PDB file of C-alpha atoms and ligand atoms in Angstrom:
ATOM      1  CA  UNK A   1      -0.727  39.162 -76.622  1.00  0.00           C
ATOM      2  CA  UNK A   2      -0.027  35.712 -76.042  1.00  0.00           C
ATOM      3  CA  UNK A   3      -0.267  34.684 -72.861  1.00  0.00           C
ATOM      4  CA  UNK A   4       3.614  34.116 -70.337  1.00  0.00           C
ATOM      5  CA  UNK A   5       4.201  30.954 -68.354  1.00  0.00           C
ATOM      6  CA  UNK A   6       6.159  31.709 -64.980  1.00  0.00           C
ATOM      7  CA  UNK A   7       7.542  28.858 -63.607  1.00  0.00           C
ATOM      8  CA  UNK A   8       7.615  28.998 -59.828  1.00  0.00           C
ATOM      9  CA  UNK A   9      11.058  28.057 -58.118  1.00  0.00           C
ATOM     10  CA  UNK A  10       9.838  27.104 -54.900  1.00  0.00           C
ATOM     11  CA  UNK A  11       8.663  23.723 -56.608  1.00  0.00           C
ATOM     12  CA  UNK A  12      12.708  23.381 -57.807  1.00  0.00           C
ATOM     13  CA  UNK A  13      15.479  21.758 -56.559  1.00  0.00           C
ATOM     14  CA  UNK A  14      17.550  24.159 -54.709  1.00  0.00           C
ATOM     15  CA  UNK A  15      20.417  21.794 -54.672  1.00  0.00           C
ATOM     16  CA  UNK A  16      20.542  21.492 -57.945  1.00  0.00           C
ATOM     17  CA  UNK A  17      19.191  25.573 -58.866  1.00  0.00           C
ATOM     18  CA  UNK A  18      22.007  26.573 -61.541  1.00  0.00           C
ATOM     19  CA  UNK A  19      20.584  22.962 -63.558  1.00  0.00           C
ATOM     20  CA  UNK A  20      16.367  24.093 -63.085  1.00  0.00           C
ATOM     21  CA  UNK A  21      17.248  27.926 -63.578  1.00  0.00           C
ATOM     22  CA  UNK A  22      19.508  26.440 -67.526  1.00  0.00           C
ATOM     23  CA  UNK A  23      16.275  24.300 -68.072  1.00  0.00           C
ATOM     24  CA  UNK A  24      14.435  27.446 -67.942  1.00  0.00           C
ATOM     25  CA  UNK A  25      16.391  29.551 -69.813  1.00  0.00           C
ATOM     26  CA  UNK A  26      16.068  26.891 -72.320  1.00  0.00           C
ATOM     27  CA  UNK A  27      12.508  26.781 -72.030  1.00  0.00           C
ATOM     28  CA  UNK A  28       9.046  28.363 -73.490  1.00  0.00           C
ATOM     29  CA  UNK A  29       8.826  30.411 -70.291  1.00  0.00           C
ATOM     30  CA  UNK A  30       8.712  33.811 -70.145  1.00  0.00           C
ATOM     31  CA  UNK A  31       9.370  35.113 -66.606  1.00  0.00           C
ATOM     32  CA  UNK A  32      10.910  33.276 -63.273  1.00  0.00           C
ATOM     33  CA  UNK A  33       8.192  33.608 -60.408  1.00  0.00           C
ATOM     34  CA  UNK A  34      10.178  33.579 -56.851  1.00  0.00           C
ATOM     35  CA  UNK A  35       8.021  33.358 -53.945  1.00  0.00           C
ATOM     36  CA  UNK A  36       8.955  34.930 -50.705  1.00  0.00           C
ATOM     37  CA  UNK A  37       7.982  33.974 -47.242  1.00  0.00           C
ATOM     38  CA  UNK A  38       8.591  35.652 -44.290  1.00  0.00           C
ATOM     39  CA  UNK A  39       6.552  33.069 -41.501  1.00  0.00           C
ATOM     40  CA  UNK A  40       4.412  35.854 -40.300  1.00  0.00           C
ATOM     41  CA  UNK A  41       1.987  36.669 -43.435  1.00  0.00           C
ATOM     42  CA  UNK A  42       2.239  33.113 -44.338  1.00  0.00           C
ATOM     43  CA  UNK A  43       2.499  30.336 -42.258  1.00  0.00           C
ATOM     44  CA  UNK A  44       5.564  29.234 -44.561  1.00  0.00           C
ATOM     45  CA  UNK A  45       9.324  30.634 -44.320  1.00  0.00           C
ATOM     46  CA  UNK A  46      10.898  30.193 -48.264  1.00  0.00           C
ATOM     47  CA  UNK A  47      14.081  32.140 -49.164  1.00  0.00           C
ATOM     48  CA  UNK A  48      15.634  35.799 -49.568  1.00  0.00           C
ATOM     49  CA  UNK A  49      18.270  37.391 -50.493  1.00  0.00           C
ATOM     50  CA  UNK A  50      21.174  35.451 -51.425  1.00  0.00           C
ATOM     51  CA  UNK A  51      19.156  32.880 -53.641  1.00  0.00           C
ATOM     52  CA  UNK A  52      17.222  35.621 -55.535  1.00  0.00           C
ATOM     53  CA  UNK A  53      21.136  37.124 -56.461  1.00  0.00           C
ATOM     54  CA  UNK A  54      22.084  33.154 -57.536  1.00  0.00           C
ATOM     55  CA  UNK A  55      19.287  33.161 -59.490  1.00  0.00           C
ATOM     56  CA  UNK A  56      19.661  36.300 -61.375  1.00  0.00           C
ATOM     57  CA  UNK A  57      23.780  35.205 -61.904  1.00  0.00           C
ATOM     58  CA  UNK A  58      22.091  32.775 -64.232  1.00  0.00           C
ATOM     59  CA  UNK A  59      18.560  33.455 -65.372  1.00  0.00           C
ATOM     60  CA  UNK A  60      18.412  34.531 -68.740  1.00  0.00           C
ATOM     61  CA  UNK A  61      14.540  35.940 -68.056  1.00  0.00           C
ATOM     62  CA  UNK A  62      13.228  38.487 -66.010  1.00  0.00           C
ATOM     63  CA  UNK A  63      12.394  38.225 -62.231  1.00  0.00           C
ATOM     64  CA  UNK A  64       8.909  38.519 -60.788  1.00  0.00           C
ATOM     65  CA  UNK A  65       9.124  38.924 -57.517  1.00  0.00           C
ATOM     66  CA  UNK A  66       5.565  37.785 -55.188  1.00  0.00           C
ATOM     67  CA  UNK A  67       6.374  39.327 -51.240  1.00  0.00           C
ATOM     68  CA  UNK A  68       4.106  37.027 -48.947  1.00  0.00           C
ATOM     69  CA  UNK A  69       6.175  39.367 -46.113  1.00  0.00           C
ATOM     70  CA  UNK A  70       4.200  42.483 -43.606  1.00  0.00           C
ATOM     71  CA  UNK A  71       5.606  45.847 -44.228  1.00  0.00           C
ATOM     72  CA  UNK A  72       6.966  44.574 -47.651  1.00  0.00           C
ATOM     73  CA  UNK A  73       8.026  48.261 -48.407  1.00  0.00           C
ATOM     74  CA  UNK A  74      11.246  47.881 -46.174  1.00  0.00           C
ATOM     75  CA  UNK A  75      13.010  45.839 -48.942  1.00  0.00           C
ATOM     76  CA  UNK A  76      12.362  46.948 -52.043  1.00  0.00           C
ATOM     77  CA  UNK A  77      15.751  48.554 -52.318  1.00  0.00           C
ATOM     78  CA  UNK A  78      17.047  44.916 -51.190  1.00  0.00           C
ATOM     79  CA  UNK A  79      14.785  43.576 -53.541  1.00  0.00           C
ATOM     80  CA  UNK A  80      15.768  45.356 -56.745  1.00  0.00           C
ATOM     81  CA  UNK A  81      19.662  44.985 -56.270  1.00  0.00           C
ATOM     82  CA  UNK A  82      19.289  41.404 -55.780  1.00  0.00           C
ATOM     83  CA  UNK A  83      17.915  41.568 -59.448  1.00  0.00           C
ATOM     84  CA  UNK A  84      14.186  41.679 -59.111  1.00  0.00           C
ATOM     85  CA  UNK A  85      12.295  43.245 -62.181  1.00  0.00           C
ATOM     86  CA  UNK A  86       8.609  43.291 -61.379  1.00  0.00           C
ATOM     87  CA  UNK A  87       7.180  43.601 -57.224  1.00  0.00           C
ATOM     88  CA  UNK A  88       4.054  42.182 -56.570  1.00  0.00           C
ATOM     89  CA  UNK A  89       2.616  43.111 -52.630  1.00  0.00           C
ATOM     90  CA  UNK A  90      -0.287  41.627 -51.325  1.00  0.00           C
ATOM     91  CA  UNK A  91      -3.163  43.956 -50.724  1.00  0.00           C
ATOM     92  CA  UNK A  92      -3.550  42.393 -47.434  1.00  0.00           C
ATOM     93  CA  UNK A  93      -0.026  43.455 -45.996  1.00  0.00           C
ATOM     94  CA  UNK A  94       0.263  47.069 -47.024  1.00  0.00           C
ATOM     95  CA  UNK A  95      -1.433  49.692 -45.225  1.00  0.00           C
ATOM     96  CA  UNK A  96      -0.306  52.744 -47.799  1.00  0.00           C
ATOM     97  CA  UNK A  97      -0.950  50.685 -50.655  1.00  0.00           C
ATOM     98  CA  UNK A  98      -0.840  53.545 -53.216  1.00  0.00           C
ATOM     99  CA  UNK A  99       2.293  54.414 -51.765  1.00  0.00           C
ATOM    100  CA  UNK A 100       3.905  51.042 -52.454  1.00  0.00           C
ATOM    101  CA  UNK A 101       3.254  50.813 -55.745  1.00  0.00           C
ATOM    102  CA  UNK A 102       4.144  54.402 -56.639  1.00  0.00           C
ATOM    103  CA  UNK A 103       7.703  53.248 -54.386  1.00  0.00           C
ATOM    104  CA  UNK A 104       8.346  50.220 -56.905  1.00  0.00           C
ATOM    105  CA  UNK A 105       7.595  52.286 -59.870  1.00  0.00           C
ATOM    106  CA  UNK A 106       9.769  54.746 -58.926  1.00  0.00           C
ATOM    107  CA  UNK A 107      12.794  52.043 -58.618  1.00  0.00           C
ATOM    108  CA  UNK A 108      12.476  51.254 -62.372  1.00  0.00           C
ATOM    109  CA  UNK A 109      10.375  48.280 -61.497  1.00  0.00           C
ATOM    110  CA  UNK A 110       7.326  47.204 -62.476  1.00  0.00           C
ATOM    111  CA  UNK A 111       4.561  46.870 -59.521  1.00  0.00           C
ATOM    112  CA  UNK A 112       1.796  44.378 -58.863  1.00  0.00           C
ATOM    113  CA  UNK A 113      -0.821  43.658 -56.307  1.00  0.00           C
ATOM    114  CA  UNK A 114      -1.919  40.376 -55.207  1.00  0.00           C
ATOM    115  CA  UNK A 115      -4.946  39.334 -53.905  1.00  0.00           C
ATOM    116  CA  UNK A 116      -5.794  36.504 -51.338  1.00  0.00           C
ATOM    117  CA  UNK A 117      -8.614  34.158 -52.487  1.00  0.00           C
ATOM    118  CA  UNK A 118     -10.888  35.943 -50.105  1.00  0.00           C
ATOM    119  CA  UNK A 119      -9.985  39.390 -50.914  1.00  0.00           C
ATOM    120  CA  UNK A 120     -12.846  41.846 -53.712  1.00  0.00           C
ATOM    121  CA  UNK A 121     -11.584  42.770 -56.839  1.00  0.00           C
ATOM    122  CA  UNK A 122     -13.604  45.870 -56.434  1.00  0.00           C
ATOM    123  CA  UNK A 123     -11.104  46.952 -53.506  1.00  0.00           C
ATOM    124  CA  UNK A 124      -8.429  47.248 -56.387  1.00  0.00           C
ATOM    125  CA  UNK A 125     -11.109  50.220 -58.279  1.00  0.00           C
ATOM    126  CA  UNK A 126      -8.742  53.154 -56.876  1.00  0.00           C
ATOM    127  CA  UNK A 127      -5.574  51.941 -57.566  1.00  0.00           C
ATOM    128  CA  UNK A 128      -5.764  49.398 -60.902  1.00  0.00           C
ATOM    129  CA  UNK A 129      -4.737  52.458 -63.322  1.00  0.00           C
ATOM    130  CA  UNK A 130      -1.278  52.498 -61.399  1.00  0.00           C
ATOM    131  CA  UNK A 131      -0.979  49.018 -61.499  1.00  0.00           C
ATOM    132  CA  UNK A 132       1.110  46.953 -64.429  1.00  0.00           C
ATOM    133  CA  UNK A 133       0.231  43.531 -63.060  1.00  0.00           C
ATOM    134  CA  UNK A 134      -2.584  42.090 -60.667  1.00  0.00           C
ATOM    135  CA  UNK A 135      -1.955  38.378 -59.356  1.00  0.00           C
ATOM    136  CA  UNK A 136      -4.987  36.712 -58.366  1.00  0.00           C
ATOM    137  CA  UNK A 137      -4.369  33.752 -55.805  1.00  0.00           C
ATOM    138  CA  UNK A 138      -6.230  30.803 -56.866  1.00  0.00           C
ATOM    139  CA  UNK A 139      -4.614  28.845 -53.856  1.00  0.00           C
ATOM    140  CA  UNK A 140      -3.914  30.351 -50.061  1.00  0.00           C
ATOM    141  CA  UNK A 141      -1.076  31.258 -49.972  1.00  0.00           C
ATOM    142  CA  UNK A 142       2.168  29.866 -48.218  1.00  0.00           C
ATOM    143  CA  UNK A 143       2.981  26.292 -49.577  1.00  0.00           C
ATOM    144  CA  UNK A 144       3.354  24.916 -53.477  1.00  0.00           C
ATOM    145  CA  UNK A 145       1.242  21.666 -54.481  1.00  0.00           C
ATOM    146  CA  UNK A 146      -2.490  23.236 -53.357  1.00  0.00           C
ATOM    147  CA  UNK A 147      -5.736  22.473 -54.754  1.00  0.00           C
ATOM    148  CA  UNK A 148      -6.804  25.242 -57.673  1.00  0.00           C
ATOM    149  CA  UNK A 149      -9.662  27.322 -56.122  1.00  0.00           C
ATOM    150  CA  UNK A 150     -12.648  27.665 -58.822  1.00  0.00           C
ATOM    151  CA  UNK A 151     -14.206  30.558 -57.625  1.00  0.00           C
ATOM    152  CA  UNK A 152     -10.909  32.181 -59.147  1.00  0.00           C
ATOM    153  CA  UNK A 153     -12.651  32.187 -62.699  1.00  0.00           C
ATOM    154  CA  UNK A 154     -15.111  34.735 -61.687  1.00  0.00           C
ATOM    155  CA  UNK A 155     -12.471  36.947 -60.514  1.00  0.00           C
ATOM    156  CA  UNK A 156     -10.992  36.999 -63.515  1.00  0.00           C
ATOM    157  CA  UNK A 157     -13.865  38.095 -65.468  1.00  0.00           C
ATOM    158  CA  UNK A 158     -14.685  40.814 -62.897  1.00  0.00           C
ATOM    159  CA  UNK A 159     -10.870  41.812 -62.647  1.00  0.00           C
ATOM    160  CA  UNK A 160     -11.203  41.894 -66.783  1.00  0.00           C
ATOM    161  CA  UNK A 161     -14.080  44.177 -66.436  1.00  0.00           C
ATOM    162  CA  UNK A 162     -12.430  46.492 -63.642  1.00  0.00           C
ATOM    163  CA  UNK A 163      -9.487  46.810 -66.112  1.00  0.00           C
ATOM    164  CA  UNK A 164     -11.616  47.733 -69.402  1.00  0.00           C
ATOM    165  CA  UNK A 165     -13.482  49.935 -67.729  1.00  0.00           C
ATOM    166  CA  UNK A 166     -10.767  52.061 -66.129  1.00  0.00           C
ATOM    167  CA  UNK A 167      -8.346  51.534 -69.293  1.00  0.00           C
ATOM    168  CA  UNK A 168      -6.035  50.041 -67.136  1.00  0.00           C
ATOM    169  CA  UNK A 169      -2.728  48.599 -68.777  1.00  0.00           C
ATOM    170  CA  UNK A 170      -2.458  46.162 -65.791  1.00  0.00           C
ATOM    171  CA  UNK A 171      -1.859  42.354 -67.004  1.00  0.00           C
ATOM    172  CA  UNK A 172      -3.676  39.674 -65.033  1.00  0.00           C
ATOM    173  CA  UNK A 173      -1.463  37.094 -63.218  1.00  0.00           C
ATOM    174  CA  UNK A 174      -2.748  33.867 -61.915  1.00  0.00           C
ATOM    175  CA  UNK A 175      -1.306  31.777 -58.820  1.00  0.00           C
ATOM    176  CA  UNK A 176      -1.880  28.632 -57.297  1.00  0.00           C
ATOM    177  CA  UNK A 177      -2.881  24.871 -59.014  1.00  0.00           C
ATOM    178  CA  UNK A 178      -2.459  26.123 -62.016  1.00  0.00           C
ATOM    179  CA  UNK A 179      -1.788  22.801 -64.626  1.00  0.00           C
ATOM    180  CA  UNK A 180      -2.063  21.237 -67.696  1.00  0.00           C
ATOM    181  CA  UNK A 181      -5.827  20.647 -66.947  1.00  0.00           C
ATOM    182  CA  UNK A 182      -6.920  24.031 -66.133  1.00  0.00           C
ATOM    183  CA  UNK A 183      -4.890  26.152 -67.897  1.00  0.00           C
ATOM    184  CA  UNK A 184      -6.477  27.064 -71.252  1.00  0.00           C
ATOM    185  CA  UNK A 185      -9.644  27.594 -69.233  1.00  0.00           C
ATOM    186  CA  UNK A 186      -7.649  30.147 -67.409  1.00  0.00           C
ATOM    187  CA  UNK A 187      -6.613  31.628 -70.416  1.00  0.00           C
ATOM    188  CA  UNK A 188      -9.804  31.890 -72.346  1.00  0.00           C
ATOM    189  CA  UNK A 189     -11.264  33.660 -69.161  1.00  0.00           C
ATOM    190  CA  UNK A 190      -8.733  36.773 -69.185  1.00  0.00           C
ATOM    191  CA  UNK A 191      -5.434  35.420 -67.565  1.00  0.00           C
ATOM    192  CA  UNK A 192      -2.014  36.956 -68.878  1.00  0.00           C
ATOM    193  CA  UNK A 193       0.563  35.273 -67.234  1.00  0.00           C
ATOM    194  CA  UNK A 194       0.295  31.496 -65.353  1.00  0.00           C
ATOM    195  CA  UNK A 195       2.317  30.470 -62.289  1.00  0.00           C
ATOM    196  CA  UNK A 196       3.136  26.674 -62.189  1.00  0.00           C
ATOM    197  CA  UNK A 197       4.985  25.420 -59.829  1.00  0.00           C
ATOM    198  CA  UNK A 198       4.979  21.631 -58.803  1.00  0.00           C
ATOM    199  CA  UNK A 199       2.741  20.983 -62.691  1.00  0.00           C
ATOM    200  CA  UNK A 200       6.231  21.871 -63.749  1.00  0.00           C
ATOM    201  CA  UNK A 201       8.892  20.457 -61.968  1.00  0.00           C
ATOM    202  CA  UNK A 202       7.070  17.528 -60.562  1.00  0.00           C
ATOM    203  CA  UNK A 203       6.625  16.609 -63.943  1.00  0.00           C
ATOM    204  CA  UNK A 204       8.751  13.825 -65.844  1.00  0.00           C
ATOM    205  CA  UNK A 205       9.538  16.309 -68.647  1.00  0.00           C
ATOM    206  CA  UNK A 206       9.247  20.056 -67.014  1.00  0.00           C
ATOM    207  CA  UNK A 207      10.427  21.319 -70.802  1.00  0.00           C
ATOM    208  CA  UNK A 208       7.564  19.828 -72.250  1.00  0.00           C
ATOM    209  CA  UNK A 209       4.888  20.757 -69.380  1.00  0.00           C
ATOM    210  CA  UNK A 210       6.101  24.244 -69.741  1.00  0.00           C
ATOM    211  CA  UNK A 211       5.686  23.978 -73.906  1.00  0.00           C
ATOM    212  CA  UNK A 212       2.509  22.380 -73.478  1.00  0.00           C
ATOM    213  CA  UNK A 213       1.064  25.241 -71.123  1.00  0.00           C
ATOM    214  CA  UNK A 214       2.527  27.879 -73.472  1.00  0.00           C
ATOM    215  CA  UNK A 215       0.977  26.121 -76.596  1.00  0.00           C
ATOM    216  CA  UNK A 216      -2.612  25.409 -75.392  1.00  0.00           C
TER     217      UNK A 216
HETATM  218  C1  DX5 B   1       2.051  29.879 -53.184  1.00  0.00           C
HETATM  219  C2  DX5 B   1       2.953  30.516 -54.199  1.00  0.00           C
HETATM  220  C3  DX5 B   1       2.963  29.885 -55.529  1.00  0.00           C
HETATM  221  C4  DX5 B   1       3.343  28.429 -55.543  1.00  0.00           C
HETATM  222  C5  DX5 B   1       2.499  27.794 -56.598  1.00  0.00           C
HETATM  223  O1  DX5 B   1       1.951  30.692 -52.081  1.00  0.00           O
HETATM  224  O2  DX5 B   1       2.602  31.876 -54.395  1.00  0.00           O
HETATM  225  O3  DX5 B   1       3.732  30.620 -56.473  1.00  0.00           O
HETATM  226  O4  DX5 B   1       4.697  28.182 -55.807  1.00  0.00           O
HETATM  227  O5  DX5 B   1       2.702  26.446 -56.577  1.00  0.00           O
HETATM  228  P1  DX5 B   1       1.779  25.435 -57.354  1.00  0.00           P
HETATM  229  O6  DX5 B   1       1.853  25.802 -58.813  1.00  0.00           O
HETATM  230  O7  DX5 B   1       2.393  24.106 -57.044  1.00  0.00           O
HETATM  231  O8  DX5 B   1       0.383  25.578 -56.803  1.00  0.00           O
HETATM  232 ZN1   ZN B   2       3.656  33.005 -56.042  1.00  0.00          ZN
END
């Protein structure tokens, strides 16, 4: 497959979200990537509820969902009536990991598991075959804008490995300083789906940043 761009909202302007969400829509993306901060997981507080249901009024794409929040599990039914489609948890913030994902799956959702910069791949070894998407963060996360990591490159190629070997259908997801400049690079090494958030709508022409990081 070709690889999906995800533009991430928290780069947009949230007093003008019905214009970013239309530009979108109009867009060569592929999914809308909505980042959620609870202050306690991540030293950042972002949005819930009410924005993720104004964004779904308009968005013509589907929802991935990324919970930087503890005991993300409390939600989910929150989470998939606001209009999420796909639930990524971070390893680091679930204790019953398996029974997470098996949770989300169960909602008619599709489930992820993200990983902290820090964090093995190899910790992922029970659990990948469940999985339908891993997100690799290739910034810590919490705020938009960060320097790309480049030790993420390697964990691509050992997540790629990890999923071959156990015939995982799990697509790989990459977060964090993701840009014009890095992003083939990304994508020759195993990535599925990029996050951009401030490469896109920093940019003078966030239509154009998005076609140029779906075209590279
Ligand atoms: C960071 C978030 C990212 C963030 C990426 O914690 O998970 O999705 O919006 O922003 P950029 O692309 O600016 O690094
Ligand atoms: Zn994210």
């Amino acid at each position: 497959m070709t690889h999906l761009i995800a533009p991430s909202l928290l780069s947009a302007d949230f007093a003008n979200l019905e214009r970013d969400i239309t530009m979108i829509n109009h867009s060569k993306a592929d999914w809308f990537h909505l980042d959620i901060m609870d202050g306690t997981f991540v030293p950042n507080i972002s949005f819930g509820f009410p924005i993720i249901k104004a964004v779904k009024k308009y968005a013509q794409k589907p929802l991935d969902v990324h919970l930087m929040i503890v005991d993300p599990d409390r939600y989910f039914e929150q989470f998939k009536s606001a209009g999420a489609d796909i639930i990524s948890v971070h390893y680091e913030a679930v204790t019953h990991l398996n029974r997470s994902v098996q949770k989300i799956k169960s909602m008619g959702m599709k489930a992820g598991v993200v990983l902290n910069p820090h964090t093995n791949i190899i910790l992922l070894e029970d659990i990948i075959s469940d999985l339908d998407l891993v997100l690799l963060m290739s910034v810590n996360p919490g705020y938009g804008g960060q320097q790309f990591i480049e030790n993420t490159y390697s964990k691509i190629d050992k997540l790629k490995n990890l999923i071959i070997q156990k015939d995982s259908k799990a697509v790989i997801e990459i977060d964090g300083g993701v840009d014009i400049s890095n992003a083939k690079a990304l994508v020759n090494t195993g990535a599925e789906v990029l996050v951009a958030g401030s490469a896109i709508f920093k940019s003078e022409n966030p239509i154009k940043t998005i076609e140029i990081l779906k075209d590279i």
